[in-house]
CSV table of C-alpha atoms and ligand atoms in Angstrom, one decimal:
chain,number,residue,atom,x,y,z
A,1,MET,CA,-5.7,16.0,-64.6
A,2,THR,CA,-3.2,17.4,-66.9
A,3,GLU,CA,-1.0,20.6,-65.6
A,4,GLU,CA,-3.4,22.9,-68.2
A,5,LYS,CA,-6.6,21.9,-66.2
A,6,ALA,CA,-5.0,22.6,-62.9
A,7,PHE,CA,-3.5,25.8,-64.4
A,8,GLU,CA,-7.2,27.4,-64.9
A,9,ARG,CA,-8.5,25.4,-61.6
A,10,LEU,CA,-5.8,27.1,-59.6
A,11,LEU,CA,-6.4,30.3,-61.3
A,12,ALA,CA,-10.1,30.2,-60.0
A,13,GLN,CA,-9.1,28.8,-56.3
A,14,GLU,CA,-10.7,31.4,-54.1
A,15,ILE,CA,-10.1,31.3,-49.7
A,16,GLU,CA,-11.5,33.6,-47.4
A,17,VAL,CA,-9.3,35.0,-45.0
A,18,PRO,CA,-10.9,36.0,-40.9
A,19,SER,CA,-10.3,39.7,-39.4
A,20,TRP,CA,-9.9,38.0,-36.5
A,21,ALA,CA,-6.4,36.6,-37.5
A,22,PHE,CA,-5.2,39.8,-37.7
A,23,GLY,CA,-5.5,41.8,-34.1
A,24,PRO,CA,-4.2,40.8,-31.1
A,25,SER,CA,-5.1,37.4,-30.0
A,26,GLY,CA,-3.6,35.1,-27.0
A,27,THR,CA,-4.2,32.1,-25.2
A,28,ARG,CA,-5.9,32.1,-21.8
A,29,PHE,CA,-2.0,32.7,-20.5
A,30,LYS,CA,-0.9,35.5,-22.1
A,31,VAL,CA,-1.8,37.9,-25.6
A,32,PHE,CA,1.4,39.4,-26.9
A,33,HIS,CA,0.7,42.0,-29.1
A,34,ILE,CA,2.8,41.4,-32.2
A,35,PRO,CA,3.8,45.0,-33.7
A,36,GLY,CA,2.5,46.3,-36.5
A,37,GLU,CA,-1.4,44.0,-36.0
A,38,ALA,CA,-4.7,45.4,-36.7
A,39,ARG,CA,-6.3,47.5,-34.4
A,40,ASN,CA,-9.4,48.3,-35.7
A,41,VAL,CA,-11.6,46.7,-38.2
A,42,TRP,CA,-10.8,49.1,-40.6
A,43,GLU,CA,-7.2,48.4,-40.0
A,44,ARG,CA,-7.8,44.4,-40.3
A,45,VAL,CA,-9.9,44.9,-43.6
A,46,GLU,CA,-6.9,47.3,-44.5
A,47,ASP,CA,-4.3,43.9,-44.0
A,48,ALA,CA,-6.8,41.2,-45.3
A,49,ALA,CA,-6.9,43.5,-48.8
A,50,LEU,CA,-3.0,43.5,-49.2
A,51,VAL,CA,-2.7,39.6,-48.3
A,52,HIS,CA,-5.2,39.4,-52.0
A,53,GLN,CA,-3.1,41.6,-53.3
A,54,LEU,CA,0.0,39.7,-52.8
A,55,THR,CA,-1.8,36.4,-53.2
A,56,GLY,CA,-4.6,36.7,-55.8
A,57,LEU,CA,-5.9,34.1,-53.5
A,58,ALA,CA,-8.6,35.9,-50.8
A,59,PRO,CA,-10.9,38.0,-52.7
A,60,ARG,CA,-13.2,38.1,-49.2
A,61,VAL,CA,-12.8,38.8,-45.5
A,62,ALA,CA,-15.3,37.4,-43.1
A,63,LEU,CA,-16.7,39.1,-40.3
A,64,HIS,CA,-17.3,38.0,-36.6
A,65,ILE,CA,-20.0,40.5,-34.8
A,66,PRO,CA,-19.7,42.5,-32.2
A,67,TRP,CA,-15.7,42.2,-32.7
A,68,ASP,CA,-16.1,44.0,-35.8
A,69,ARG,CA,-19.2,46.1,-35.2
A,70,VAL,CA,-19.2,49.2,-36.6
A,71,GLU,CA,-22.0,52.2,-36.7
A,72,ASP,CA,-21.8,53.1,-40.6
A,73,TRP,CA,-22.3,49.1,-42.0
A,74,ASP,CA,-22.3,51.2,-46.1
A,75,ARG,CA,-19.2,52.3,-44.8
A,76,LEU,CA,-17.3,48.8,-44.1
A,77,LYS,CA,-18.3,47.7,-47.0
A,78,ALA,CA,-17.0,50.9,-49.2
A,79,HIS,CA,-13.4,50.5,-47.3
A,80,ALA,CA,-13.4,46.8,-48.4
A,81,GLU,CA,-14.7,47.1,-51.9
A,82,GLY,CA,-12.0,50.3,-52.2
A,83,LEU,CA,-9.4,47.9,-51.8
A,84,GLY,CA,-10.5,45.2,-53.6
A,85,ILE,CA,-11.6,42.7,-51.7
A,86,GLY,CA,-15.7,42.1,-50.2
A,87,ILE,CA,-17.2,40.9,-46.8
A,88,GLY,CA,-17.6,37.2,-46.6
A,89,ALA,CA,-19.1,35.6,-44.2
A,90,ILE,CA,-20.4,36.5,-41.2
A,91,ASN,CA,-20.0,34.9,-37.9
A,92,PRO,CA,-22.2,35.8,-34.8
A,93,ASN,CA,-20.5,35.8,-31.5
A,94,LEU,CA,-22.9,33.0,-28.8
A,95,PHE,CA,-20.1,33.1,-26.0
A,96,GLN,CA,-18.7,36.3,-25.0
A,97,GLU,CA,-21.4,37.4,-22.8
A,98,GLU,CA,-22.0,36.7,-19.4
A,99,GLU,CA,-25.6,35.4,-20.4
A,100,TYR,CA,-24.1,32.4,-21.8
A,101,ARG,CA,-22.4,30.9,-18.4
A,102,LEU,CA,-24.4,27.8,-19.2
A,103,GLY,CA,-24.6,28.2,-22.8
A,104,SER,CA,-26.5,30.1,-25.1
A,105,LEU,CA,-28.8,29.0,-28.0
A,106,ALA,CA,-29.3,25.4,-25.6
A,107,HIS,CA,-29.4,27.6,-22.6
A,108,PRO,CA,-31.8,26.0,-19.7
A,109,ASP,CA,-33.3,30.0,-19.5
A,110,PRO,CA,-35.6,30.8,-22.4
A,111,ARG,CA,-34.9,34.7,-21.8
A,112,VAL,CA,-31.0,33.7,-22.7
A,113,ARG,CA,-32.0,31.8,-25.8
A,114,GLU,CA,-34.1,34.5,-27.0
A,115,LYS,CA,-31.2,36.6,-26.0
A,116,ALA,CA,-28.9,34.3,-28.0
A,117,LEU,CA,-31.4,34.4,-31.4
A,118,ALA,CA,-31.8,38.3,-31.1
A,119,HIS,CA,-27.9,38.1,-31.7
A,120,VAL,CA,-28.3,36.5,-34.5
A,121,ARG,CA,-31.0,37.7,-35.8
A,122,GLU,CA,-29.0,40.8,-35.9
A,123,CYS,CA,-26.6,39.3,-37.9
A,124,ILE,CA,-28.4,38.3,-40.5
A,125,SER,CA,-29.8,41.5,-41.0
A,126,ILE,CA,-26.3,42.6,-41.7
A,127,MET,CA,-25.8,40.2,-43.9
A,128,GLU,CA,-28.0,41.1,-45.7
A,129,THR,CA,-26.7,44.8,-45.9
A,130,LEU,CA,-23.2,43.8,-46.5
A,131,GLY,CA,-24.4,41.1,-49.2
A,132,SER,CA,-23.2,38.3,-47.8
A,133,ARG,CA,-24.6,34.5,-48.3
A,134,LEU,CA,-23.0,32.6,-45.5
A,135,LEU,CA,-24.0,32.6,-41.9
A,136,SER,CA,-21.5,31.0,-40.2
A,137,LEU,CA,-22.6,29.8,-36.7
A,138,TRP,CA,-20.4,28.0,-34.1
A,139,LEU,CA,-22.0,27.3,-30.1
A,140,ALA,CA,-19.9,27.5,-27.3
A,141,ASP,CA,-22.8,25.5,-25.7
A,142,GLY,CA,-22.0,22.6,-23.5
A,143,THR,CA,-21.0,21.6,-19.8
A,144,ASN,CA,-18.6,21.4,-17.6
A,145,TYR,CA,-20.3,18.4,-15.2
A,146,PRO,CA,-22.2,15.0,-14.8
A,147,GLY,CA,-25.4,16.2,-14.0
A,148,GLN,CA,-25.0,19.6,-15.1
A,149,ASP,CA,-28.1,19.5,-17.6
A,150,ASP,CA,-29.9,17.1,-19.6
A,151,PHE,CA,-28.6,16.1,-23.0
A,152,ARG,CA,-32.0,15.5,-24.1
A,153,ALA,CA,-33.5,18.6,-23.5
A,154,ARG,CA,-30.2,20.5,-24.7
A,155,ARG,CA,-30.6,19.2,-27.4
A,156,ARG,CA,-35.1,19.8,-27.4
A,157,ARG,CA,-33.8,23.5,-27.4
A,158,LEU,CA,-31.0,23.6,-29.9
A,159,GLU,CA,-33.0,22.3,-32.4
A,160,ALA,CA,-36.0,24.3,-31.6
A,161,SER,CA,-33.7,27.8,-31.8
A,162,LEU,CA,-31.5,26.2,-35.1
A,163,LYS,CA,-35.3,26.2,-36.7
A,164,GLU,CA,-35.9,29.8,-35.6
A,165,VAL,CA,-32.5,30.5,-37.6
A,166,TYR,CA,-32.7,28.8,-40.6
A,167,ALA,CA,-36.8,30.2,-41.1
A,168,TRP,CA,-34.9,33.9,-41.2
A,169,LEU,CA,-32.3,32.4,-43.7
A,170,PRO,CA,-32.4,35.0,-46.2
A,171,GLU,CA,-32.8,33.1,-50.4
A,172,GLY,CA,-29.7,32.3,-51.9
A,173,SER,CA,-28.1,32.4,-48.2
A,174,ARG,CA,-26.9,29.8,-46.0
A,175,LEU,CA,-26.3,28.4,-42.7
A,176,LEU,CA,-22.8,27.0,-42.1
A,177,LEU,CA,-23.0,24.8,-38.7
A,178,GLU,CA,-19.5,24.3,-37.1
A,179,TYR,CA,-19.1,21.8,-34.9
A,180,LYS,CA,-16.6,21.4,-32.2
A,181,PHE,CA,-15.5,18.7,-29.7
A,182,PHE,CA,-15.1,20.4,-26.8
A,183,GLU,CA,-14.1,23.7,-25.6
A,184,PRO,CA,-14.5,25.7,-23.5
A,185,ALA,CA,-17.3,22.9,-22.0
A,186,PHE,CA,-15.0,20.0,-20.7
A,187,TYR,CA,-17.4,17.3,-20.0
A,188,SER,CA,-19.9,18.0,-22.9
A,189,THR,CA,-20.3,20.2,-25.9
A,190,ASP,CA,-24.2,20.4,-28.0
A,191,ILE,CA,-22.8,19.8,-31.0
A,192,PRO,CA,-19.4,18.0,-30.5
A,193,ASP,CA,-18.6,16.2,-34.0
A,194,TRP,CA,-19.9,16.2,-37.2
A,195,GLY,CA,-22.3,13.7,-37.2
A,196,THR,CA,-24.4,15.8,-34.8
A,197,ALA,CA,-24.1,18.7,-37.4
A,198,TYR,CA,-25.1,16.9,-40.1
A,199,ALA,CA,-28.4,15.4,-38.4
A,200,LEU,CA,-29.2,18.9,-37.6
A,201,CYS,CA,-28.3,20.1,-40.8
A,202,LEU,CA,-30.8,17.5,-42.7
A,203,LYS,CA,-33.5,17.8,-40.0
A,204,LEU,CA,-33.2,21.9,-40.6
A,205,GLY,CA,-32.8,21.7,-44.8
A,206,PRO,CA,-31.3,22.5,-47.8
A,207,GLN,CA,-29.9,25.8,-47.2
A,208,ALA,CA,-27.9,24.6,-44.0
A,209,GLN,CA,-24.7,22.3,-44.2
A,210,VAL,CA,-21.7,21.6,-42.0
A,211,LEU,CA,-18.8,23.2,-41.1
A,212,VAL,CA,-15.0,21.8,-41.4
A,213,ASP,CA,-12.8,23.3,-39.3
A,214,LEU,CA,-9.5,20.9,-39.4
A,215,GLY,CA,-8.8,22.0,-35.4
A,216,HIS,CA,-12.0,20.8,-34.1
A,217,HIS,CA,-11.4,16.8,-34.3
A,218,PRO,CA,-10.5,14.5,-31.6
A,219,GLN,CA,-6.9,13.0,-32.3
A,220,GLY,CA,-6.5,10.6,-35.2
A,221,THR,CA,-10.2,11.7,-36.7
A,222,ASN,CA,-9.4,10.9,-40.4
A,223,ILE,CA,-10.9,14.0,-41.7
A,224,GLU,CA,-10.4,13.4,-45.4
A,225,ALA,CA,-12.9,10.9,-45.1
A,226,LEU,CA,-15.6,12.6,-43.3
A,227,VAL,CA,-15.2,15.2,-45.8
A,228,ALA,CA,-15.9,12.5,-48.7
A,229,PHE,CA,-18.6,11.1,-46.8
A,230,LEU,CA,-20.4,15.2,-46.9
A,231,LEU,CA,-19.2,15.4,-50.4
A,232,GLU,CA,-21.3,12.6,-50.9
A,233,GLU,CA,-24.2,13.6,-48.9
A,234,GLY,CA,-24.3,17.5,-50.5
A,235,LYS,CA,-23.8,18.4,-47.2
A,236,LEU,CA,-20.9,20.1,-47.0
A,237,GLY,CA,-20.9,23.6,-47.0
A,238,GLY,CA,-17.2,24.9,-46.2
A,239,PHE,CA,-14.2,25.0,-43.8
A,240,HIS,CA,-12.3,26.0,-41.3
A,241,PHE,CA,-8.5,25.8,-42.5
A,242,ASN,CA,-5.7,26.0,-39.9
A,243,ALA,CA,-3.9,23.2,-37.9
A,244,ARG,CA,-3.4,21.5,-34.9
A,245,LYS,CA,-1.0,19.3,-32.7
A,246,TYR,CA,-2.8,19.0,-29.5
A,247,ALA,CA,-6.2,20.5,-29.1
A,248,ASP,CA,-7.8,23.8,-30.6
A,249,ASP,CA,-4.6,25.0,-31.6
A,250,ASP,CA,-4.8,27.5,-34.5
A,251,LEU,CA,-1.8,27.0,-36.5
A,252,ILE,CA,-0.8,27.8,-39.8
A,253,VAL,CA,-2.8,25.7,-42.1
A,254,GLY,CA,-0.6,22.2,-43.5
A,255,SER,CA,2.5,23.6,-41.1
A,256,ILE,CA,1.7,20.4,-38.7
A,257,ASN,CA,0.0,18.1,-41.6
A,258,PRO,CA,0.9,19.0,-45.0
A,259,PHE,CA,-0.2,15.5,-45.8
A,260,GLU,CA,-3.7,15.5,-44.2
A,261,LEU,CA,-4.2,18.5,-46.2
A,262,PHE,CA,-3.2,17.6,-49.7
A,263,LEU,CA,-5.4,14.0,-48.8
A,264,ILE,CA,-8.7,16.5,-48.4
A,265,TYR,CA,-7.4,18.7,-51.3
A,266,HIS,CA,-7.5,15.3,-53.1
A,267,GLU,CA,-10.9,14.2,-52.2
A,268,LEU,CA,-11.8,17.9,-52.4
A,269,ALA,CA,-10.7,18.2,-56.3
A,270,SER,CA,-11.8,14.4,-56.5
A,271,ALA,CA,-15.1,15.7,-56.5
A,272,GLU,CA,-14.6,18.5,-58.9
A,273,GLU,CA,-14.3,16.2,-61.4
A,274,GLU,CA,-17.7,14.0,-60.8
A,275,GLY,CA,-20.8,15.3,-61.6
A,276,GLY,CA,-23.8,13.9,-59.3
A,277,VAL,CA,-24.4,15.6,-56.3
A,278,ALA,CA,-20.9,16.0,-54.4
A,279,GLY,CA,-19.3,17.6,-57.6
A,280,GLU,CA,-22.6,19.7,-57.2
A,281,THR,CA,-22.0,20.3,-53.6
A,282,VAL,CA,-17.7,21.0,-54.3
A,283,HIS,CA,-18.7,23.9,-56.4
A,284,ARG,CA,-20.6,25.9,-53.5
A,285,VAL,CA,-17.9,24.6,-50.6
A,286,ALA,CA,-16.9,27.8,-48.9
A,287,TYR,CA,-12.8,27.9,-48.6
A,288,MET,CA,-11.9,29.4,-45.1
A,289,ILE,CA,-9.6,30.3,-42.4
A,290,ASP,CA,-10.2,30.3,-39.1
A,291,GLN,CA,-6.6,30.9,-37.4
A,292,ALA,CA,-5.3,32.9,-34.3
A,293,HIS,CA,-1.6,33.9,-34.7
A,294,VAL,CA,-0.5,34.5,-31.3
A,295,ILE,CA,3.4,34.9,-31.2
A,296,GLU,CA,3.8,34.9,-35.1
A,297,PRO,CA,3.5,38.5,-37.4
A,298,LYS,CA,0.1,38.1,-38.7
A,299,VAL,CA,0.1,39.0,-42.4
A,300,GLU,CA,3.3,36.9,-43.1
A,301,ALA,CA,1.4,34.1,-41.4
A,302,MET,CA,-1.5,34.6,-43.6
A,303,ILE,CA,-0.3,34.4,-46.4
A,304,LEU,CA,2.1,31.4,-45.6
A,305,SER,CA,-1.2,29.9,-44.6
A,306,LEU,CA,-2.6,30.9,-48.6
A,307,LEU,CA,0.0,29.1,-50.4
A,308,ASN,CA,0.1,26.2,-48.6
A,309,CYS,CA,-3.6,25.7,-49.5
A,310,GLN,CA,-2.5,26.3,-52.7
A,311,GLU,CA,0.5,24.2,-52.8
A,312,ALA,CA,-2.1,21.3,-51.7
A,313,TYR,CA,-4.6,22.3,-54.2
A,314,ALA,CA,-2.0,22.0,-57.2
A,315,LYS,CA,-0.9,18.8,-56.1
A,316,ALA,CA,-4.4,17.0,-55.3
A,317,LEU,CA,-4.9,18.3,-58.6
A,318,LEU,CA,-2.3,16.8,-59.7
A,319,VAL,CA,-3.4,13.2,-58.9
A,320,ASP,CA,-3.4,10.6,-61.6
A,321,ARG,CA,-7.4,9.9,-61.2
A,322,ASP,CA,-7.7,7.7,-63.8
A,323,ALA,CA,-4.9,5.1,-62.7
A,324,LEU,CA,-6.0,5.4,-59.3
A,325,ARG,CA,-9.3,4.1,-60.0
A,326,GLU,CA,-7.8,1.4,-61.9
A,327,ALA,CA,-5.5,0.3,-59.1
A,328,GLN,CA,-8.3,1.0,-56.6
A,329,GLU,CA,-10.6,-1.6,-58.8
A,330,ARG,CA,-7.8,-4.3,-59.4
A,331,GLY,CA,-7.4,-4.3,-55.3
A,332,ASP,CA,-3.8,-3.0,-56.2
A,333,ILE,CA,-3.3,-1.7,-52.9
A,334,LEU,CA,0.7,-0.2,-52.9
A,335,LEU,CA,0.2,0.9,-56.6
A,336,ALA,CA,-3.1,3.0,-55.3
A,337,HIS,CA,-1.4,4.5,-52.6
A,338,ARG,CA,2.2,5.3,-54.1
A,339,ILE,CA,-0.1,7.6,-57.4
A,340,LEU,CA,-1.3,9.4,-54.7
A,341,LEU,CA,2.6,10.1,-53.2
A,342,GLU,CA,3.9,10.7,-56.7
A,343,ALA,CA,1.2,13.8,-56.8
A,344,TYR,CA,2.3,14.7,-52.9
A,345,ARG,CA,5.5,14.9,-53.7
A,346,LYS,CA,5.6,16.8,-57.3
A,347,ASP,CA,7.3,20.1,-57.2
A,348,VAL,CA,4.4,22.6,-58.6
A,349,GLY,CA,6.6,25.3,-57.8
A,350,PRO,CA,6.8,26.3,-61.3
A,351,LEU,CA,3.0,25.9,-62.5
A,352,LEU,CA,2.1,28.1,-59.0
A,353,ALA,CA,5.4,30.4,-60.8
A,354,GLU,CA,2.6,30.7,-63.8
A,355,VAL,CA,-0.7,30.5,-62.1
A,356,ARG,CA,0.9,33.8,-59.8
A,357,ARG,CA,2.6,35.6,-63.0
A,358,ALA,CA,-1.1,35.0,-65.0
A,359,LYS,CA,-3.1,36.3,-61.9
A,360,GLY,CA,-0.8,39.6,-61.6
A,361,VAL,CA,0.6,39.2,-58.6
A,362,PRO,CA,4.3,38.5,-57.2
A,363,GLU,CA,6.0,35.0,-58.0
A,364,ASP,CA,6.8,34.6,-54.9
A,365,PRO,CA,4.5,36.9,-52.1
A,366,LEU,CA,6.1,36.2,-48.7
A,367,LYS,CA,9.4,37.6,-50.3
A,368,ALA,CA,7.5,40.4,-52.3
A,369,TYR,CA,5.8,40.7,-48.1
A,370,ARG,CA,9.1,41.1,-46.7
A,371,GLU,CA,11.2,43.6,-49.3
A,372,GLY,CA,8.2,45.5,-49.6
A,373,GLY,CA,8.4,47.3,-46.7
A,374,TYR,CA,5.2,46.6,-45.5
A,375,TYR,CA,5.1,45.1,-42.2
A,376,GLU,CA,8.0,48.1,-41.3
A,377,ARG,CA,5.5,50.6,-42.2
A,378,ALA,CA,2.8,49.3,-40.1
A,379,VAL,CA,5.3,49.4,-37.4
A,380,ALA,CA,5.8,52.8,-37.5
A,381,GLN,CA,1.7,53.9,-38.1
A,382,ARG,CA,0.4,51.7,-35.8
A,383,GLY,CA,3.2,50.8,-33.2
B,1,PSV,C1,-14.5,28.4,-32.4
B,1,PSV,O1,-13.3,28.1,-31.8
B,1,PSV,C2,-13.9,28.9,-33.9
B,1,PSV,O2,-13.3,27.7,-34.5
B,1,PSV,C3,-15.1,29.4,-34.3
B,1,PSV,O3,-15.4,29.1,-35.8
B,1,PSV,C4,-15.3,30.9,-33.9
B,1,PSV,O4,-16.0,32.0,-34.5
B,1,PSV,C5,-13.9,31.4,-34.0
B,1,PSV,O5,-13.2,30.5,-33.5
B,1,PSV,C6,-13.5,32.6,-33.5
B,1,PSV,O6,-13.3,32.5,-31.9
B,2,MN,MN1,-13.2,28.1,-37.0
């Protein structure tokens, strides 16, 4: 693609940020309090808005319920809009109540499944109040020991529960079903992989699609290949961007594996250039970040995350896809490979500076953040 066309695409790039990335978070060993971190949902929304103001990339913030629950949803919506951002996906929390020890939507006890379903139903009504179109569903359901529960019975309970959820979805909204191959369950997970999520989404219907969280795969999984499969099947719903080294590490996206991020964007950019199912699907993909910064300053971490995505997308847009196709058709393995490498190694700095000028945001958002005194003000106000 030419730089002119890439410029247009980059202007339209949007990635949602998660409210939970701005507040305290930690590991099971320790929650370190990072100076200036947001103390409540109002401040989390303020931080998300600041990130958008400096990058022009993140016009919506995702909420996790009940972490972000407020009495007056209209007030929260007005607060966000007043700061220049909207509310994105609503994420029900089905893993932090005592009752969920053996699962939520797949729990053996119908009363617990009912409780979980009631929570999802409440989240759908919050979506309606806030004008959100996305329900992102991740389940911690699974087992820790062989024999603990019956796999097929869990599967039937899960499917029945998901069908109830699906039936409640408002028109024009989507259920994004997230998978994760382990943790917190250590022996089996009820939706461990993209194939299981895909099979469930097929059963549910067109409003159900798969959510790919980059940290939720076994080591060595070829994420770009599964992204291509889901695009081609019309079932790629969205991403939770982050990076991992060992497990679900929730590190800054692109920090560990920038080439993988580029290859994922290459699949997306190539679908954007096509018609057909993949082309239609890619235009509705919900790009979201899902990170929990444990030791690093949070707003700066989020700005860097967005810039990493912007850079990966820019490089992916510049892949010479006609030449690539030709090389692929001729079976010229190493030319095809080099065409990708060439795009990956391009200096997209000047192009991105132009994009930022056109968006009216600082050419170097990280520098602007560091020099603008935002961090110091947050520390002074919030401690
Ligand atoms: C689970 O690890 C997950 O990726 C899900 O998306 C949750 O909603 C999110 O992290 C926050 O716990
Ligand atoms: Mn996630």
